[in-house]
PDB file of C-alpha atoms in Angstrom:
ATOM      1  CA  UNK A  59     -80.028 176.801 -62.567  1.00 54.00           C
ATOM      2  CA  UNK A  60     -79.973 172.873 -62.919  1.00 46.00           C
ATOM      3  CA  UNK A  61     -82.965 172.615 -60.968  1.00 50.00           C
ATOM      4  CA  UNK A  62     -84.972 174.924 -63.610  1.00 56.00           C
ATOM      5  CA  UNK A  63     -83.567 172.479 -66.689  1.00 52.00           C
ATOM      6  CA  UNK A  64     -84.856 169.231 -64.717  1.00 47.00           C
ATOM      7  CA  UNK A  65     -88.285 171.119 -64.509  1.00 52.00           C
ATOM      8  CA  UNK A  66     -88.317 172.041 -67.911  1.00 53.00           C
ATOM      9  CA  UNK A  67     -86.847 168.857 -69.196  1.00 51.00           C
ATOM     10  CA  UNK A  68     -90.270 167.310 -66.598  1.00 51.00           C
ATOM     11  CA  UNK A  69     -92.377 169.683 -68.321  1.00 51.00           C
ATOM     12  CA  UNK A  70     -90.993 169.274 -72.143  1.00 52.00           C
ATOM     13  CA  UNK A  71     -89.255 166.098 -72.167  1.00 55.00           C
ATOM     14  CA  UNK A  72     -85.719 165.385 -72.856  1.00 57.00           C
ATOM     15  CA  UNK A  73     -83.933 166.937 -76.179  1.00 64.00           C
ATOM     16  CA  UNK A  74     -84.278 165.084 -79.549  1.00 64.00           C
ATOM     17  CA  UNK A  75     -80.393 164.998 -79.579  1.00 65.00           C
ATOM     18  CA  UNK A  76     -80.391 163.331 -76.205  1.00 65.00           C
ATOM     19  CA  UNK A  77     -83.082 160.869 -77.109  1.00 64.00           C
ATOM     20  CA  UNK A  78     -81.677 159.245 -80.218  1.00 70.00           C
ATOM     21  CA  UNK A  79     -78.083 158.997 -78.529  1.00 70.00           C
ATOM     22  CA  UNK A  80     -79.460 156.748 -75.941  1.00 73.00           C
ATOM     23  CA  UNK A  81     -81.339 154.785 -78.419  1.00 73.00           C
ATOM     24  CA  UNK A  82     -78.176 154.290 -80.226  1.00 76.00           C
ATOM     25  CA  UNK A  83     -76.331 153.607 -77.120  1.00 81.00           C
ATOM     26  CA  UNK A  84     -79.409 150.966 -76.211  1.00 78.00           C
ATOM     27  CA  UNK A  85     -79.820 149.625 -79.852  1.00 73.00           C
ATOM     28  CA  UNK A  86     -75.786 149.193 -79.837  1.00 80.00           C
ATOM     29  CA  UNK A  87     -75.996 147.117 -75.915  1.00 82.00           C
ATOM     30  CA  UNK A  88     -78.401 144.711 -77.561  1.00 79.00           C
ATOM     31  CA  UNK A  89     -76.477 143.950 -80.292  1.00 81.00           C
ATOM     32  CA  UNK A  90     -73.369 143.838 -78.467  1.00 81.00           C
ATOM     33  CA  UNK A  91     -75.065 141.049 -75.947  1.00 80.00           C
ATOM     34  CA  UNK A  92     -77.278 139.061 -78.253  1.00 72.00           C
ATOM     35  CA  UNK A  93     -73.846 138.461 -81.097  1.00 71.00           C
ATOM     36  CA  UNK A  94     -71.638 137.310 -77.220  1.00 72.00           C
ATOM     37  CA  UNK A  95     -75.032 135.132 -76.418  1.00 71.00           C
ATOM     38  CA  UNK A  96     -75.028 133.398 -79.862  1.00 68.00           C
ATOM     39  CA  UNK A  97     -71.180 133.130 -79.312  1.00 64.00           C
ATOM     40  CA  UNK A  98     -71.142 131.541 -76.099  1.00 67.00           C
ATOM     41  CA  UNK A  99     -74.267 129.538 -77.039  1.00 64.00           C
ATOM     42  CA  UNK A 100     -72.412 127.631 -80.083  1.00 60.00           C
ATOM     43  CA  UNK A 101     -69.127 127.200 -77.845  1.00 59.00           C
ATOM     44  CA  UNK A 102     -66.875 129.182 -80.109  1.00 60.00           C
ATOM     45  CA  UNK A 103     -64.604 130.624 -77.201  1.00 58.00           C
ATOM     46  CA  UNK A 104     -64.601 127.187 -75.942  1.00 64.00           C
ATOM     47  CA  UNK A 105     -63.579 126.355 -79.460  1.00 63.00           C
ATOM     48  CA  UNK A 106     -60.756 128.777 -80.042  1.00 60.00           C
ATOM     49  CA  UNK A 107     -59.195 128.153 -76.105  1.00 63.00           C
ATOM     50  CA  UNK A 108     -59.197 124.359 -77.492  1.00 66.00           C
ATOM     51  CA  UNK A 109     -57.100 125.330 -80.620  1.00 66.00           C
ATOM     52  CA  UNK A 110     -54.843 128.009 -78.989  1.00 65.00           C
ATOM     53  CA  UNK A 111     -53.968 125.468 -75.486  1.00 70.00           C
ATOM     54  CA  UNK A 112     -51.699 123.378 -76.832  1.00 75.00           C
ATOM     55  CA  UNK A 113     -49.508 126.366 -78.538  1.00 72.00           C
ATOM     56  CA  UNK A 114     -49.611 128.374 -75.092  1.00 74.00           C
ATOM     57  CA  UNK A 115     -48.855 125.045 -73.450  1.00 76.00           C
ATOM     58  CA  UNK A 116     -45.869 124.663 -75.970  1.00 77.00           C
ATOM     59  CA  UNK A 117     -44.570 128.362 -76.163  1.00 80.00           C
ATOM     60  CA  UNK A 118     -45.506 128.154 -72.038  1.00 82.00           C
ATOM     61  CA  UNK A 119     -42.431 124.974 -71.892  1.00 83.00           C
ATOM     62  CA  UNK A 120     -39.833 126.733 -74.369  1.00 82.00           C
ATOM     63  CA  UNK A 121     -39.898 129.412 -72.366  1.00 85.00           C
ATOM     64  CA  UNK A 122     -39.408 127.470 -69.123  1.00 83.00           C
ATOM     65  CA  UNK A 123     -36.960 125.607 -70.420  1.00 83.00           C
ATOM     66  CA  UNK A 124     -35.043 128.531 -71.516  1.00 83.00           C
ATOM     67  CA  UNK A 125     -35.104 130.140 -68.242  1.00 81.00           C
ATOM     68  CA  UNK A 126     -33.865 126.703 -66.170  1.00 83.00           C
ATOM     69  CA  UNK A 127     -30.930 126.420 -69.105  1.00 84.00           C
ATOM     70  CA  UNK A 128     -30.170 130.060 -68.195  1.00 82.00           C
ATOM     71  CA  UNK A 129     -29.630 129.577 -64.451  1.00 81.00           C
ATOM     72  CA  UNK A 130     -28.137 126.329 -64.839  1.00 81.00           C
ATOM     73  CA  UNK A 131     -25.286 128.482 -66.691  1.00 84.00           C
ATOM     74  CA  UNK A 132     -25.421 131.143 -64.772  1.00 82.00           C
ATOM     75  CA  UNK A 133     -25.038 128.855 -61.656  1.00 81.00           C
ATOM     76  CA  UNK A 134     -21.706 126.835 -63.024  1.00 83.00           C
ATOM     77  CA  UNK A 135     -20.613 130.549 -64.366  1.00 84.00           C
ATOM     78  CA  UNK A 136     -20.993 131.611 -60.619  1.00 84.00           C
ATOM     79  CA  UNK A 137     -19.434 128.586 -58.970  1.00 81.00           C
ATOM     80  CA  UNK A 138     -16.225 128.437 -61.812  1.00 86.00           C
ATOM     81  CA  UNK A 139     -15.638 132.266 -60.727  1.00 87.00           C
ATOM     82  CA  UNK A 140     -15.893 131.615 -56.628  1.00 83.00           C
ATOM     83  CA  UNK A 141     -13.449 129.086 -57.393  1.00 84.00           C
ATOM     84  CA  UNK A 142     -10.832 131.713 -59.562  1.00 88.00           C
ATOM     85  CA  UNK A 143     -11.492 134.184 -57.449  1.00 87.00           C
ATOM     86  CA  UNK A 144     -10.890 132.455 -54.077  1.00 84.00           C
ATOM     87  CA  UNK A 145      -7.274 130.819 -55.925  1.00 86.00           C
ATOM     88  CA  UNK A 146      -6.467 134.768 -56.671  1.00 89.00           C
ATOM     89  CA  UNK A 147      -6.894 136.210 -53.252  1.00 87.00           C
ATOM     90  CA  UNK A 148      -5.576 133.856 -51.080  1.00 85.00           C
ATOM     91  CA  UNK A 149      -2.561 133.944 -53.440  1.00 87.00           C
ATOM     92  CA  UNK A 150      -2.191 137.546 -53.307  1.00 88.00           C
ATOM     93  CA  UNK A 151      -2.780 137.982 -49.558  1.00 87.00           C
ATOM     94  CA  UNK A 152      -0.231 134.817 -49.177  1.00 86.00           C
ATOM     95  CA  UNK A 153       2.629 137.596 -51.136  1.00 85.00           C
ATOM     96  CA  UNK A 154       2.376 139.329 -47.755  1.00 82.00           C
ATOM     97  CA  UNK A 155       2.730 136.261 -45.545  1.00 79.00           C
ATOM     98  CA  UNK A 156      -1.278 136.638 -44.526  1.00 78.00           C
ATOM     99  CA  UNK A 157      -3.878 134.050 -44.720  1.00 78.00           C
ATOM    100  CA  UNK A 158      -7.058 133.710 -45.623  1.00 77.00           C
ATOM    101  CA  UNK A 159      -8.569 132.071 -42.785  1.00 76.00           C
ATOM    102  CA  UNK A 160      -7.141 135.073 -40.677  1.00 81.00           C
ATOM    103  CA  UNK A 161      -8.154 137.921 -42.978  1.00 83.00           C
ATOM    104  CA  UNK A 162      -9.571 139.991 -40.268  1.00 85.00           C
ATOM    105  CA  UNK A 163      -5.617 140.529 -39.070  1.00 86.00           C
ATOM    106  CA  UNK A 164      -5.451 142.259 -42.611  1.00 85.00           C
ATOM    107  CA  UNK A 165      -7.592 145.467 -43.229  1.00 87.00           C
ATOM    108  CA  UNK A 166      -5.304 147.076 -44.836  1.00 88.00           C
ATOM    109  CA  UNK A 167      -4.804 144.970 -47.457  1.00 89.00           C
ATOM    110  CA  UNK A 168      -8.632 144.349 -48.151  1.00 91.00           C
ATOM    111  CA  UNK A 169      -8.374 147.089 -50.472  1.00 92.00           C
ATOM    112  CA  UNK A 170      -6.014 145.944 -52.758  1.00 91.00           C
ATOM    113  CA  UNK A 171      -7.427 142.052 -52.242  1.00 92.00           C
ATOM    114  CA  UNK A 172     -10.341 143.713 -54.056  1.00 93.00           C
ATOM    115  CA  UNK A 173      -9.050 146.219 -56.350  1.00 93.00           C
ATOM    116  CA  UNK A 174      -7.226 143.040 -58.238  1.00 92.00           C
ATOM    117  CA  UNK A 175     -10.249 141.035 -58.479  1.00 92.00           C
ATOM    118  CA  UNK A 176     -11.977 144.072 -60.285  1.00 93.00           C
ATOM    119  CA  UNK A 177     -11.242 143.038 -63.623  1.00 91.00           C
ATOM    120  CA  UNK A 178     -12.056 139.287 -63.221  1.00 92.00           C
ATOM    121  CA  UNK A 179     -15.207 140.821 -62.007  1.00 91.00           C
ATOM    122  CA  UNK A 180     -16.414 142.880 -64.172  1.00 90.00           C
ATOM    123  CA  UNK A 181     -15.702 140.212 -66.923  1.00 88.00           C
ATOM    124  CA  UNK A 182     -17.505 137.657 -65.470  1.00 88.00           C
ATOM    125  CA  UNK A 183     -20.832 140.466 -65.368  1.00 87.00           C
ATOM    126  CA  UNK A 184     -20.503 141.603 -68.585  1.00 84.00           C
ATOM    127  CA  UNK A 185     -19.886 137.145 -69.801  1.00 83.00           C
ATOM    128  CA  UNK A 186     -23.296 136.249 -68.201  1.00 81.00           C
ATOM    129  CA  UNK A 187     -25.179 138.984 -68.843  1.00 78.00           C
ATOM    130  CA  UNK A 188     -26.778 138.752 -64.911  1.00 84.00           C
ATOM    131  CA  UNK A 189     -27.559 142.227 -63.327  1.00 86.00           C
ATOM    132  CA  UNK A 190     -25.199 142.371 -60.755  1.00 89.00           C
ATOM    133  CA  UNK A 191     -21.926 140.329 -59.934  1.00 89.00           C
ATOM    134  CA  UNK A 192     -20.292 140.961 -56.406  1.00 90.00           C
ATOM    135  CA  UNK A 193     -17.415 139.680 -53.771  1.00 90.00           C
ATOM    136  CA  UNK A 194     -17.642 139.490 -49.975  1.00 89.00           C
ATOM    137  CA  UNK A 195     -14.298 139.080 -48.013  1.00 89.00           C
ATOM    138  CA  UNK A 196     -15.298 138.172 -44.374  1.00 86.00           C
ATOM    139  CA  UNK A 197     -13.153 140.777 -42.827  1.00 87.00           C
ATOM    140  CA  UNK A 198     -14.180 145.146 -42.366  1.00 88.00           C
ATOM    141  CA  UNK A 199     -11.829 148.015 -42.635  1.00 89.00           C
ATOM    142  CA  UNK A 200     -12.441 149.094 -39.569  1.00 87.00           C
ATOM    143  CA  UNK A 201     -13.790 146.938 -37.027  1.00 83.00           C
ATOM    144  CA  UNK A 202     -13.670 149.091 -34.102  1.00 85.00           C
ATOM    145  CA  UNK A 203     -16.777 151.366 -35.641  1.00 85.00           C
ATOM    146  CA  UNK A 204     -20.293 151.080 -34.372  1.00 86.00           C
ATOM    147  CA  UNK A 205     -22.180 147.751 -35.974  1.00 82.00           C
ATOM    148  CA  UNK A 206     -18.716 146.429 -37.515  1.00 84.00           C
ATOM    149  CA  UNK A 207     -19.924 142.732 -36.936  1.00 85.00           C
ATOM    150  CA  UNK A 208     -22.535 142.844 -39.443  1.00 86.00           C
ATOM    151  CA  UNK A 209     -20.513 144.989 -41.373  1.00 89.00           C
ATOM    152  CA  UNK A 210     -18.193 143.637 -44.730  1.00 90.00           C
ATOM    153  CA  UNK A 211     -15.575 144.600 -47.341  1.00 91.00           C
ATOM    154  CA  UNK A 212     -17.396 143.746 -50.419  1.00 92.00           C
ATOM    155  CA  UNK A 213     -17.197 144.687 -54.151  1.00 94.00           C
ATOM    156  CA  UNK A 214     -20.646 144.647 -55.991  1.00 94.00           C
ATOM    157  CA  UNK A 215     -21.359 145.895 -59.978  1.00 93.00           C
ATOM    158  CA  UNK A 216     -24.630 146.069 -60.769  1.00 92.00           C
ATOM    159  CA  UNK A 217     -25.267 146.014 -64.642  1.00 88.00           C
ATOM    160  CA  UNK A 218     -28.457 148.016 -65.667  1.00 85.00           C
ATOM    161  CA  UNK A 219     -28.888 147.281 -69.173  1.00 79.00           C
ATOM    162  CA  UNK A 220     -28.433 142.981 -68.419  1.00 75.00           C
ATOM    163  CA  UNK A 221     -29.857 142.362 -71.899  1.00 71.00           C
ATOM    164  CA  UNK A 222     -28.115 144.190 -74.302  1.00 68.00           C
ATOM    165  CA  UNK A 223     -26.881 142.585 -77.562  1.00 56.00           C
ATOM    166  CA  UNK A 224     -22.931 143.975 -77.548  1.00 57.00           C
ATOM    167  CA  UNK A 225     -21.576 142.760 -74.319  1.00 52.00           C
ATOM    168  CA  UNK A 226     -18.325 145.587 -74.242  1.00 54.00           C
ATOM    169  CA  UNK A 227     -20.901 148.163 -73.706  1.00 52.00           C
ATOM    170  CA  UNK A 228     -22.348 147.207 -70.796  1.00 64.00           C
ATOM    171  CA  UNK A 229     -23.531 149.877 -68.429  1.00 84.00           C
ATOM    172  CA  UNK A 230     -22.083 148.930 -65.334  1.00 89.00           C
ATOM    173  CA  UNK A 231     -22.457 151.061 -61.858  1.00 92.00           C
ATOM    174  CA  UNK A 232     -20.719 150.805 -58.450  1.00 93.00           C
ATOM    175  CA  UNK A 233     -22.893 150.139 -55.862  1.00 93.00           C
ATOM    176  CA  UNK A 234     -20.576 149.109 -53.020  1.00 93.00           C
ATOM    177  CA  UNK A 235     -17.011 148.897 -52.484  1.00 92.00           C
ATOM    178  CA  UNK A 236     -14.071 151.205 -51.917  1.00 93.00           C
ATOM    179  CA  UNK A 237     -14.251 154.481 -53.540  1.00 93.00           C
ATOM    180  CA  UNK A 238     -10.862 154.925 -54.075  1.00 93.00           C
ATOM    181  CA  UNK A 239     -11.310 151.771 -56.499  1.00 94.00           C
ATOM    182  CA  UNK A 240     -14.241 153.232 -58.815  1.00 93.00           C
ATOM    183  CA  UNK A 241     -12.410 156.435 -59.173  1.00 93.00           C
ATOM    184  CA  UNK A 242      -9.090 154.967 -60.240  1.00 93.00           C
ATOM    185  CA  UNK A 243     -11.131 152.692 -62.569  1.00 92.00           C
ATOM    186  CA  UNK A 244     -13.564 155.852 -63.815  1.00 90.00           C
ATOM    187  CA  UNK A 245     -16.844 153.680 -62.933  1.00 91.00           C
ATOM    188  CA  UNK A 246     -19.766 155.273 -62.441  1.00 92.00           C
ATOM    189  CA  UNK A 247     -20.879 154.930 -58.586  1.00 93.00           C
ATOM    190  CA  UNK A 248     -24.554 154.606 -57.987  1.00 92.00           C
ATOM    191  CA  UNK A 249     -26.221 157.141 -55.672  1.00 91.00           C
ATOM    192  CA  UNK A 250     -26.892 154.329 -53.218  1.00 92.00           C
ATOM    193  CA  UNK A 251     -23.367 153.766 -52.679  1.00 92.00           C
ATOM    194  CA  UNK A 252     -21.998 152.014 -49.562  1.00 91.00           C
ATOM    195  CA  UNK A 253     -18.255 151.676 -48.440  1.00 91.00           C
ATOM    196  CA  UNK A 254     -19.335 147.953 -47.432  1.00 90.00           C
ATOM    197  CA  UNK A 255     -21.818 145.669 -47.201  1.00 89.00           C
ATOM    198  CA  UNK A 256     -23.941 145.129 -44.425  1.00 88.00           C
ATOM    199  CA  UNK A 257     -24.232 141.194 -43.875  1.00 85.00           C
ATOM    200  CA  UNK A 258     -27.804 141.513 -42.359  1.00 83.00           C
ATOM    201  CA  UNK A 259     -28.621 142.289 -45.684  1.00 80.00           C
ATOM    202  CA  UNK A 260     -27.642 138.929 -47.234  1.00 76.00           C
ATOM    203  CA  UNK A 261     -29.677 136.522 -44.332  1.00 73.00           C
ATOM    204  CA  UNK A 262     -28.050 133.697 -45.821  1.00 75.00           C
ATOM    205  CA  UNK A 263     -24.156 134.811 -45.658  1.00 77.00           C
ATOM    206  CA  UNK A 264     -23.630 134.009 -42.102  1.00 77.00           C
ATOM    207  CA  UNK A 265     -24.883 130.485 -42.921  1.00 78.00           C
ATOM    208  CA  UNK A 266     -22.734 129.859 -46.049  1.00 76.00           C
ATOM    209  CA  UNK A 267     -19.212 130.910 -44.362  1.00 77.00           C
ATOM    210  CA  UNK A 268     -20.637 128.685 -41.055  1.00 78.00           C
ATOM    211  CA  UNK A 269     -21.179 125.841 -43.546  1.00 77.00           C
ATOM    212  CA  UNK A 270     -18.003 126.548 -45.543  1.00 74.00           C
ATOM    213  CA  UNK A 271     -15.660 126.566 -42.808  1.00 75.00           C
ATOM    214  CA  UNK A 272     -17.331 123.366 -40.822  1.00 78.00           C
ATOM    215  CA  UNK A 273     -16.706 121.407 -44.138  1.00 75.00           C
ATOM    216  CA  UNK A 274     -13.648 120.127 -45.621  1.00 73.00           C
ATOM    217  CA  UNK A 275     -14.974 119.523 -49.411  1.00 70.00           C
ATOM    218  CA  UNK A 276     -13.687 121.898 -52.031  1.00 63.00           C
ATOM    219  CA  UNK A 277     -16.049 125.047 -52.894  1.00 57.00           C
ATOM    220  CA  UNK A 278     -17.347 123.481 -55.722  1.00 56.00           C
ATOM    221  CA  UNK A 279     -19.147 120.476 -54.206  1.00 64.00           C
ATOM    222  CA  UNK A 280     -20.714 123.100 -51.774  1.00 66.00           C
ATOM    223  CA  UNK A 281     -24.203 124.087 -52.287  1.00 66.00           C
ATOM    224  CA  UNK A 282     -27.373 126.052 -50.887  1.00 66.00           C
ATOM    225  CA  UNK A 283     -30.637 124.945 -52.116  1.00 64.00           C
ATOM    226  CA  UNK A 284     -33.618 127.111 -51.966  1.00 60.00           C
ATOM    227  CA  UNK A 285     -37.243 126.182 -52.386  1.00 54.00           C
TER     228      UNK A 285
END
């Protein structure tokens, strides 16, 4: 059927309706081109990026700044809770004559080490507004299970809504940690939920607790640079 219209459009020409839409379409092109020529011609784009690169240039430093001021807090925020939380463990485990350089010789109190660091937690999250907040004990419930080397009691909160304006409702999830703990606190677990965290997942842990137990300065005039 289409090859009888192309013979009888070859025969009769193309329909009046057909014509004056592509002269529009080809009248419209020209414009189009020749207003962009006479544009680019007197250097008016050239013109505008001159007047509009110094206020991107400006608006492009607030906004850095803003960010570096933001991890800068968020970094002394970080290192002022290592340092409360590490005091608060090692005096808890020390109630039950434990220590923390031996914590392995505990698993059954790595539960409760974290269950009372919950609240300090969850605190600090919801303080710095950062998406997720978490605690690492180098020790496993269970070492005798398959892969228990890489494998570590750990707490970690992720917040999904990071930005919102009122900081007490702040939707925090579970994402790894005891269950026992998220029921008992009614906190909604993530469906990605772990019972601990696996250490080849952090590539730098090993090398912090290598470097943190070779040194003798306190944890606060420890630090890992990254490029």
């Amino acid at each position: 059927m289409w090859k009888t219209r192309l013979k009888e459009y070859g025969q009769k020409g193309l329909p009046m309706g057909l014509r004056l839409f592509l002269l529009l379409t080809l009248f419209l092109s020209s414009i189009i081109l020749g207003v962009l020529l006479i544009l680019f011609t007197a250097g008016i784009f050239k013109s505008v990026l001159l007047i509009h690169k110094p206020v991107l240039e400006g608006e492009l430093n607030h906004i850095t700044d803003s960010v570096s001021k933001s991890f800068g807090k968020l970094s002394v925020q970080a290192v002022e809770l290592a340092e409360e939380l590490s005091l608060s463990i090692e005096q808890n485990i020390n109630k039950y004559g434990g220590s923390i350089s031996n914590l392995q010789e505990y698993p059954e109190l790595l539960e409760y080490l974290l269950n009372e660091e919950l609240d300090m937690l969850m605190g600090a999250l919801e303080k710095s507004r950062a998406s997720g907040a978490f605690i690492i004990l180098d020790a496993t419930v269970n070492p005798n299970l398959p892969g228990a080397e890489n494998s570590r009691s750990c707490i970690y909160l992720k917040n999904m809504e990071p930005n919102i304006i009122n900081e007490m409702s702040a939707n925090v999830r579970y994402y790894t940690g005891p269950m026992t703990i998220a029921r008992n606190n009614e906190i909604h677990v993530l469906p990605q939920w772990q019972m601990e965290m696996d250490a080849t997942s952090f590539p730098y842990f090993e090398k912090v607790i290598t470097t943190s137990r070779k040194q003798k300065l306190p944890l606060s005039r420890l630090y890992k640079w990254s490029e």
